[in-house]
C-alpha cells in the first residue's frame, strides 16, 4: 500500500470512530481508547502484512471496547479510555502468543506412559 492510500484509510477510520463515538448508547471514551490501543498494536506488529494488521486492529478495537468494563471491574482502573486502551493494545498480542504456544506443545508427550515414573509397591503387608 502506498503512503497516500495508508493516510487516507487511516483518516477514514478515524473519522468513522469519531462519528460513531457520538452516537447514543456508545461509550465514546471506551471507543477512542480501544481505537488508540488498536493503532498501537498495528504500529508495533511490523512483521505482519498490512491487510493482516488491519484485521487484527479491528479485532483489537472490538475486544478493547467490549472488555473495558471488565478491566475496570477487576483492576480498579477508573477510566474507560485507559481500560479500553490497555486491553486493546495487548489482547491480540496475548492471543497470538497463546496460539503459538499451543501449536508448539507436544500433546503426545502429555499422554505418554513410561519413562521416569516412580513404581509403587502396593503390598499391604499380608503374606501371600
PDB file of C-alpha atoms in Angstrom:
ATOM      1  CA  UNK A   1       0.000   0.000   0.000  1.00  0.00           C
ATOM      2  CA  UNK A   2       1.421   3.378  -0.887  1.00  0.00           C
ATOM      3  CA  UNK A   3       1.715   6.104   1.803  1.00  0.00           C
ATOM      4  CA  UNK A   4      -1.090   8.255   0.369  1.00  0.00           C
ATOM      5  CA  UNK A   5      -3.633   5.433   0.490  1.00  0.00           C
ATOM      6  CA  UNK A   6      -2.460   4.469   4.000  1.00  0.00           C
ATOM      7  CA  UNK A   7      -3.030   8.007   5.243  1.00  0.00           C
ATOM      8  CA  UNK A   8      -6.410   8.163   3.521  1.00  0.00           C
ATOM      9  CA  UNK A   9      -7.550   4.873   5.044  1.00  0.00           C
ATOM     10  CA  UNK A  10      -6.303   5.917   8.487  1.00  0.00           C
ATOM     11  CA  UNK A  11      -8.178   9.225   8.199  1.00  0.00           C
ATOM     12  CA  UNK A  12     -11.346   7.453   7.093  1.00  0.00           C
ATOM     13  CA  UNK A  13     -11.095   5.003  10.004  1.00  0.00           C
ATOM     14  CA  UNK A  14     -10.515   7.795  12.497  1.00  0.00           C
ATOM     15  CA  UNK A  15     -13.478   9.713  11.060  1.00  0.00           C
ATOM     16  CA  UNK A  16     -15.711   6.651  11.402  1.00  0.00           C
ATOM     17  CA  UNK A  17     -14.607   6.169  15.020  1.00  0.00           C
ATOM     18  CA  UNK A  18     -15.174   9.854  15.799  1.00  0.00           C
ATOM     19  CA  UNK A  19     -18.675   9.821  14.307  1.00  0.00           C
ATOM     20  CA  UNK A  20     -19.570   6.524  15.981  1.00  0.00           C
ATOM     21  CA  UNK A  21     -18.376   7.774  19.379  1.00  0.00           C
ATOM     22  CA  UNK A  22     -21.069  10.486  19.471  1.00  0.00           C
ATOM     23  CA  UNK A  23     -23.964   8.130  18.707  1.00  0.00           C
ATOM     24  CA  UNK A  24     -26.400   7.496  21.563  1.00  0.00           C
ATOM     25  CA  UNK A  25     -25.631   4.354  23.564  1.00  0.00           C
ATOM     26  CA  UNK A  26     -21.981   4.269  22.505  1.00  0.00           C
ATOM     27  CA  UNK A  27     -19.338   4.851  25.157  1.00  0.00           C
ATOM     28  CA  UNK A  28     -17.156   7.352  23.312  1.00  0.00           C
ATOM     29  CA  UNK A  29     -14.347   7.195  25.872  1.00  0.00           C
ATOM     30  CA  UNK A  30     -14.034   3.425  25.561  1.00  0.00           C
ATOM     31  CA  UNK A  31     -14.236   3.583  21.762  1.00  0.00           C
ATOM     32  CA  UNK A  32     -11.486   6.191  21.482  1.00  0.00           C
ATOM     33  CA  UNK A  33      -9.299   4.250  23.944  1.00  0.00           C
ATOM     34  CA  UNK A  34      -9.860   0.992  22.070  1.00  0.00           C
ATOM     35  CA  UNK A  35      -9.047   2.685  18.764  1.00  0.00           C
ATOM     36  CA  UNK A  36      -5.818   4.120  20.173  1.00  0.00           C
ATOM     37  CA  UNK A  37      -4.804   0.714  21.555  1.00  0.00           C
ATOM     38  CA  UNK A  38      -5.595  -0.951  18.254  1.00  0.00           C
ATOM     39  CA  UNK A  39      -3.430   1.577  16.431  1.00  0.00           C
ATOM     40  CA  UNK A  40      -0.558   0.941  18.864  1.00  0.00           C
ATOM     41  CA  UNK A  41      -0.840  -2.794  18.183  1.00  0.00           C
ATOM     42  CA  UNK A  42      -0.941  -2.259  14.405  1.00  0.00           C
ATOM     43  CA  UNK A  43       2.101   0.025  14.508  1.00  0.00           C
ATOM     44  CA  UNK A  44       4.222  -2.369  16.547  1.00  0.00           C
ATOM     45  CA  UNK A  45       3.297  -5.502  14.525  1.00  0.00           C
ATOM     46  CA  UNK A  46       5.743  -4.762  11.724  1.00  0.00           C
ATOM     47  CA  UNK A  47       6.292  -8.436  10.898  1.00  0.00           C
ATOM     48  CA  UNK A  48       2.691  -8.785   9.637  1.00  0.00           C
ATOM     49  CA  UNK A  49       1.456  -7.687   6.225  1.00  0.00           C
ATOM     50  CA  UNK A  50      -0.841  -4.647   6.190  1.00  0.00           C
ATOM     51  CA  UNK A  51      -4.160  -6.445   5.498  1.00  0.00           C
ATOM     52  CA  UNK A  52      -3.471  -8.814   8.409  1.00  0.00           C
ATOM     53  CA  UNK A  53      -2.567  -5.874  10.632  1.00  0.00           C
ATOM     54  CA  UNK A  54      -5.826  -4.124   9.750  1.00  0.00           C
ATOM     55  CA  UNK A  55      -7.900  -7.210  10.559  1.00  0.00           C
ATOM     56  CA  UNK A  56      -6.084  -7.673  13.879  1.00  0.00           C
ATOM     57  CA  UNK A  57      -6.516  -3.966  14.600  1.00  0.00           C
ATOM     58  CA  UNK A  58     -10.278  -4.236  14.076  1.00  0.00           C
ATOM     59  CA  UNK A  59     -10.427  -7.288  16.349  1.00  0.00           C
ATOM     60  CA  UNK A  60      -8.353  -5.408  18.901  1.00  0.00           C
ATOM     61  CA  UNK A  61     -10.669  -2.394  18.781  1.00  0.00           C
ATOM     62  CA  UNK A  62     -13.762  -4.557  19.158  1.00  0.00           C
ATOM     63  CA  UNK A  63     -12.378  -6.574  22.078  1.00  0.00           C
ATOM     64  CA  UNK A  64     -10.968  -3.476  23.764  1.00  0.00           C
ATOM     65  CA  UNK A  65     -14.311  -1.712  23.562  1.00  0.00           C
ATOM     66  CA  UNK A  66     -16.327  -4.729  24.689  1.00  0.00           C
ATOM     67  CA  UNK A  67     -13.967  -5.640  27.538  1.00  0.00           C
ATOM     68  CA  UNK A  68     -13.288  -2.204  29.039  1.00  0.00           C
ATOM     69  CA  UNK A  69     -15.934  -2.625  31.755  1.00  0.00           C
ATOM     70  CA  UNK A  70     -14.464  -5.981  32.801  1.00  0.00           C
ATOM     71  CA  UNK A  71     -10.977  -4.497  33.015  1.00  0.00           C
ATOM     72  CA  UNK A  72     -12.320  -1.679  35.153  1.00  0.00           C
ATOM     73  CA  UNK A  73     -14.182  -4.096  37.398  1.00  0.00           C
ATOM     74  CA  UNK A  74     -11.175  -6.369  38.002  1.00  0.00           C
ATOM     75  CA  UNK A  75      -8.320  -3.859  38.144  1.00  0.00           C
ATOM     76  CA  UNK A  76      -9.771  -0.774  39.759  1.00  0.00           C
ATOM     77  CA  UNK A  77      -8.954   1.446  36.769  1.00  0.00           C
ATOM     78  CA  UNK A  78     -11.439   4.329  36.822  1.00  0.00           C
ATOM     79  CA  UNK A  79     -11.222   5.420  33.177  1.00  0.00           C
ATOM     80  CA  UNK A  80     -13.000   3.702  30.293  1.00  0.00           C
ATOM     81  CA  UNK A  81     -10.409   5.208  27.950  1.00  0.00           C
ATOM     82  CA  UNK A  82      -7.419   3.721  29.774  1.00  0.00           C
ATOM     83  CA  UNK A  83      -9.083   0.347  30.315  1.00  0.00           C
ATOM     84  CA  UNK A  84     -10.039   0.026  26.640  1.00  0.00           C
ATOM     85  CA  UNK A  85      -6.627   1.267  25.506  1.00  0.00           C
ATOM     86  CA  UNK A  86      -4.719  -1.206  27.667  1.00  0.00           C
ATOM     87  CA  UNK A  87      -6.893  -4.153  26.736  1.00  0.00           C
ATOM     88  CA  UNK A  88      -6.930  -3.455  23.012  1.00  0.00           C
ATOM     89  CA  UNK A  89      -3.169  -2.881  22.937  1.00  0.00           C
ATOM     90  CA  UNK A  90      -2.359  -6.302  24.440  1.00  0.00           C
ATOM     91  CA  UNK A  91      -5.284  -8.658  23.733  1.00  0.00           C
ATOM     92  CA  UNK A  92      -4.320  -9.709  20.202  1.00  0.00           C
ATOM     93  CA  UNK A  93      -0.626  -9.996  21.125  1.00  0.00           C
ATOM     94  CA  UNK A  94      -1.503 -12.304  24.030  1.00  0.00           C
ATOM     95  CA  UNK A  95      -3.881 -14.339  21.878  1.00  0.00           C
ATOM     96  CA  UNK A  96      -1.275 -14.801  19.129  1.00  0.00           C
ATOM     97  CA  UNK A  97       1.376 -15.797  21.699  1.00  0.00           C
ATOM     98  CA  UNK A  98      -1.035 -18.322  23.214  1.00  0.00           C
ATOM     99  CA  UNK A  99      -1.829 -19.781  19.799  1.00  0.00           C
ATOM    100  CA  UNK A 100       1.902 -20.162  19.074  1.00  0.00           C
ATOM    101  CA  UNK A 101       2.406 -21.949  22.419  1.00  0.00           C
ATOM    102  CA  UNK A 102      -0.481 -24.316  21.687  1.00  0.00           C
ATOM    103  CA  UNK A 103       0.902 -25.062  18.215  1.00  0.00           C
ATOM    104  CA  UNK A 104       4.325 -25.935  19.637  1.00  0.00           C
ATOM    105  CA  UNK A 105       3.010 -28.005  22.573  1.00  0.00           C
ATOM    106  CA  UNK A 106       3.616 -31.731  22.239  1.00  0.00           C
ATOM    107  CA  UNK A 107       0.319 -33.280  23.295  1.00  0.00           C
ATOM    108  CA  UNK A 108       1.662 -36.799  22.720  1.00  0.00           C
ATOM    109  CA  UNK A 109       4.248 -36.362  25.480  1.00  0.00           C
ATOM    110  CA  UNK A 110       1.481 -35.349  27.858  1.00  0.00           C
ATOM    111  CA  UNK A 111      -0.222 -38.723  27.437  1.00  0.00           C
ATOM    112  CA  UNK A 112       2.877 -40.962  27.197  1.00  0.00           C
ATOM    113  CA  UNK A 113       3.323 -43.729  29.722  1.00  0.00           C
ATOM    114  CA  UNK A 114       6.713 -44.954  30.790  1.00  0.00           C
ATOM    115  CA  UNK A 115       9.903 -43.069  31.167  1.00  0.00           C
ATOM    116  CA  UNK A 116      10.795 -41.708  34.582  1.00  0.00           C
ATOM    117  CA  UNK A 117       7.914 -42.634  36.773  1.00  0.00           C
ATOM    118  CA  UNK A 118       8.088 -43.974  40.290  1.00  0.00           C
ATOM    119  CA  UNK A 119       6.923 -47.541  40.635  1.00  0.00           C
ATOM    120  CA  UNK A 120       4.896 -48.057  43.737  1.00  0.00           C
ATOM    121  CA  UNK A 121       4.578 -51.209  45.752  1.00  0.00           C
ATOM    122  CA  UNK A 122       1.048 -51.569  46.994  1.00  0.00           C
ATOM    123  CA  UNK A 123       1.794 -54.518  49.251  1.00  0.00           C
ATOM    124  CA  UNK A 124      -0.441 -54.302  52.259  1.00  0.00           C
ATOM    125  CA  UNK A 125       1.864 -56.383  54.403  1.00  0.00           C
ATOM    126  CA  UNK A 126      -0.015 -59.657  54.203  1.00  0.00           C
ATOM    127  CA  UNK A 127       1.952 -62.677  53.189  1.00  0.00           C
ATOM    128  CA  UNK A 128       0.669 -64.181  50.117  1.00  0.00           C
TER     129      UNK A 128
END
